[in-house]
Short mmCIF file of C-alpha atoms in Angstrom, two decimals:
data_model
loop_
_atom_site.label_atom_id
_atom_site.label_comp_id
_atom_site.label_asym_id
_atom_site.label_seq_id
_atom_site.Cartn_x
_atom_site.Cartn_y
_atom_site.Cartn_z
CA MET A 1 4.03 11.50 -7.01
CA ILE A 2 2.20 8.23 -6.51
CA TYR A 3 -1.13 8.59 -4.71
CA GLY A 4 -3.42 5.91 -3.38
CA TYR A 5 -7.13 6.13 -2.74
CA ALA A 6 -9.13 3.77 -0.52
CA ARG A 7 -12.87 3.87 0.10
CA VAL A 8 -15.49 1.92 1.98
CA SER A 9 -19.18 2.76 2.08
CA THR A 10 -19.45 2.58 5.86
CA SER A 11 -16.91 2.88 8.65
CA GLY A 12 -17.89 -0.58 9.95
CA GLN A 13 -17.07 -2.32 6.69
CA ASP A 14 -14.42 -4.87 7.52
CA LEU A 15 -15.18 -7.90 5.36
CA TYR A 16 -13.07 -9.94 2.97
CA GLY A 17 -9.99 -7.73 2.97
CA THR A 18 -11.92 -4.61 1.97
CA SER A 19 -11.47 -2.57 5.15
CA LEU A 20 -9.77 0.80 4.85
CA ASP A 21 -6.76 -0.57 6.72
CA ASP A 22 -6.48 -3.52 4.32
CA GLN A 23 -6.79 -1.30 1.25
CA ILE A 24 -4.27 1.23 2.58
CA ALA A 25 -1.73 -1.51 3.31
CA VAL A 26 -2.09 -2.95 -0.20
CA LEU A 27 -1.82 0.50 -1.79
CA LYS A 28 1.39 1.24 0.15
CA GLN A 29 2.82 -2.18 -0.75
CA ASN A 30 2.23 -1.25 -4.38
CA GLY A 31 4.08 2.04 -4.22
CA ALA A 32 1.59 4.64 -3.00
CA GLU A 33 3.52 7.39 -1.27
CA LEU A 34 0.45 9.20 0.07
CA VAL A 35 -2.95 7.57 0.58
CA TYR A 36 -6.29 9.33 0.94
CA SER A 37 -9.23 7.36 2.31
CA ASP A 38 -12.95 7.83 2.85
CA ALA A 39 -15.75 5.96 4.60
CA PHE A 40 -18.35 7.40 2.28
CA THR A 41 -20.79 6.20 -0.36
CA GLY A 42 -19.37 5.76 -3.83
CA THR A 43 -22.51 7.13 -5.42
CA LYS A 44 -21.33 10.65 -4.56
CA MET A 45 -18.38 11.96 -6.52
CA HIS A 46 -17.64 14.59 -3.85
CA ARG A 47 -16.21 12.93 -0.78
CA PRO A 48 -14.04 14.72 1.83
CA GLU A 49 -10.70 12.97 1.29
CA PHE A 50 -11.33 12.32 -2.39
CA ASP A 51 -11.80 16.04 -2.92
CA LYS A 52 -8.46 16.65 -1.18
CA LEU A 53 -6.83 14.08 -3.47
CA MET A 54 -8.31 15.79 -6.53
CA GLY A 55 -6.84 19.08 -5.34
CA ALA A 56 -3.40 17.55 -4.78
CA ILE A 57 -2.90 15.27 -7.79
CA GLN A 58 -0.90 16.86 -10.61
CA ASP A 59 -0.51 16.17 -14.31
CA GLY A 60 1.86 13.23 -14.77
CA ASP A 61 1.24 11.73 -11.29
CA THR A 62 0.01 8.19 -10.65
CA LEU A 63 -3.14 7.12 -8.83
CA ILE A 64 -3.51 3.60 -7.45
CA VAL A 65 -6.78 2.01 -6.29
CA THR A 66 -7.44 -1.60 -5.33
CA LYS A 67 -10.58 -1.87 -7.50
CA LEU A 68 -12.22 0.46 -10.01
CA ASP A 69 -15.39 0.76 -7.90
CA ARG A 70 -13.36 2.39 -5.12
CA LEU A 71 -13.36 5.50 -7.32
CA GLY A 72 -17.14 5.51 -7.51
CA ARG A 73 -20.33 3.55 -8.06
CA THR A 74 -21.86 5.34 -11.02
CA SER A 75 -20.66 4.60 -14.51
CA GLU A 76 -21.06 8.24 -15.54
CA GLY A 77 -18.90 9.47 -12.65
CA ILE A 78 -16.15 6.88 -13.10
CA ILE A 79 -15.93 7.37 -16.87
CA LYS A 80 -15.77 11.17 -16.54
CA LEU A 81 -13.10 10.88 -13.86
CA ILE A 82 -10.94 8.43 -15.84
CA LYS A 83 -11.21 10.56 -19.00
CA ASP A 84 -10.05 13.59 -16.99
CA PHE A 85 -7.11 11.63 -15.54
CA LEU A 86 -6.06 10.34 -18.97
CA LYS A 87 -6.34 13.84 -20.49
CA ARG A 88 -4.02 15.10 -17.72
CA ASP A 89 -1.54 12.26 -18.31
CA ILE A 90 -2.29 10.83 -14.85
CA THR A 91 -1.55 7.11 -14.77
CA VAL A 92 -4.38 5.11 -13.20
CA ARG A 93 -3.43 1.71 -11.80
CA VAL A 94 -6.29 -0.51 -10.70
CA LEU A 95 -4.64 -3.34 -8.81
CA ASN A 96 -7.14 -6.05 -9.74
CA MET A 97 -7.09 -5.18 -13.46
CA GLY A 98 -3.90 -3.31 -14.37
CA THR A 99 -3.02 0.10 -15.73
CA ILE A 100 -5.75 1.91 -17.64
CA GLU A 101 -4.42 2.85 -21.02
CA ASN A 102 -5.55 5.82 -23.07
CA THR A 103 -6.48 3.63 -26.03
CA PRO A 104 -9.84 2.66 -27.51
CA VAL A 105 -9.60 -0.74 -25.80
CA GLY A 106 -8.56 0.80 -22.47
CA ARG A 107 -11.47 3.24 -22.52
CA MET A 108 -13.89 0.46 -23.54
CA ILE A 109 -12.78 -1.71 -20.61
CA VAL A 110 -13.33 1.18 -18.19
CA THR A 111 -16.80 1.77 -19.64
CA PHE A 112 -17.76 -1.89 -19.17
CA LEU A 113 -16.33 -2.17 -15.67
CA ALA A 114 -17.88 1.13 -14.57
CA GLY A 115 -21.23 -0.18 -15.81
CA PHE A 116 -20.78 -3.33 -13.75
CA ALA A 117 -19.89 -1.29 -10.64
CA GLU A 118 -23.12 0.66 -11.00
CA PHE A 119 -25.08 -2.53 -11.72
CA GLU A 120 -23.66 -4.17 -8.58
CA ARG A 121 -24.64 -1.14 -6.49
CA ASP A 122 -28.17 -1.21 -7.92
CA LEU A 123 -28.50 -4.90 -7.01
CA ILE A 124 -27.40 -4.17 -3.44
CA VAL A 125 -30.05 -1.45 -3.16
CA GLU A 126 -32.73 -3.82 -4.50
CA ARG A 127 -31.77 -6.61 -2.10
CA THR A 128 -31.71 -4.21 0.85
CA LYS A 129 -35.14 -2.88 -0.05
CA ALA A 130 -36.55 -6.41 -0.43
CA GLY A 131 -35.07 -7.41 2.94
CA LYS A 132 -36.65 -4.41 4.64
CA GLU A 133 -40.04 -5.17 3.08
CA TYR A 134 -39.81 -8.79 4.24
CA LYS A 135 -38.92 -7.74 7.80
CA LYS A 136 -41.79 -5.23 7.88
CA LEU A 137 -44.23 -8.01 6.98
CA HIS A 138 -42.80 -10.70 9.27
CA ASP A 139 -41.33 -8.92 12.29
CA PRO A 140 -43.76 -6.85 14.37
CA ASP A 141 -40.81 -5.27 16.26
CA TYR A 142 -39.05 -4.13 13.07
CA ARG A 143 -38.13 -0.46 13.04
CA GLU A 144 -36.56 1.29 10.05
CA GLY A 145 -33.33 3.22 10.52
CA ARG A 146 -30.30 2.95 12.71
CA LYS A 147 -30.51 1.38 16.11
CA PRO A 148 -30.20 3.79 19.06
CA ALA A 149 -26.68 4.13 20.51
CA GLU A 150 -27.76 2.38 23.73
CA TYR A 151 -28.62 -0.71 21.62
CA ASP A 152 -24.92 -1.16 20.85
CA THR A 153 -24.07 -0.96 24.55
CA VAL A 154 -26.78 -3.47 25.54
CA LEU A 155 -25.73 -5.85 22.74
CA PHE A 156 -22.07 -5.55 23.73
CA GLN A 157 -22.88 -6.26 27.40
CA ALA A 158 -24.91 -9.31 26.37
CA LEU A 159 -21.89 -10.78 24.59
#
């Protein structure tokens, strides 16, 4: 069986071809017979649809993802997951880098790329924190957290 897995961090993520719909279409074009998808942070290794995928995938199956960081955003989690897949003879195809091989070079590449995925996530967190601090200092109306639901309605009516 050929499975696909797509993930975005938030349900509103729709930039640069990374939406769930875009990922799912690409996965199907590349042979995925069944695709699981989550709108959930990659820092957690337990995600609703990902957990279903992990329960369904069998030894000898294939898993396709568009990018390695769709599997997760921590190097430890990604490396552990890939090692488990390789041990179970599950083929892992990462569309922007190729098939991960169970060789010293293949495992080294995963280790490096998983480290970069975590590094990228850490930079996003730092930039977000810095942006919030700046707004707190320069915008007296700034409030932390999500906007109330009625804000969306008012903004939509204004457009």
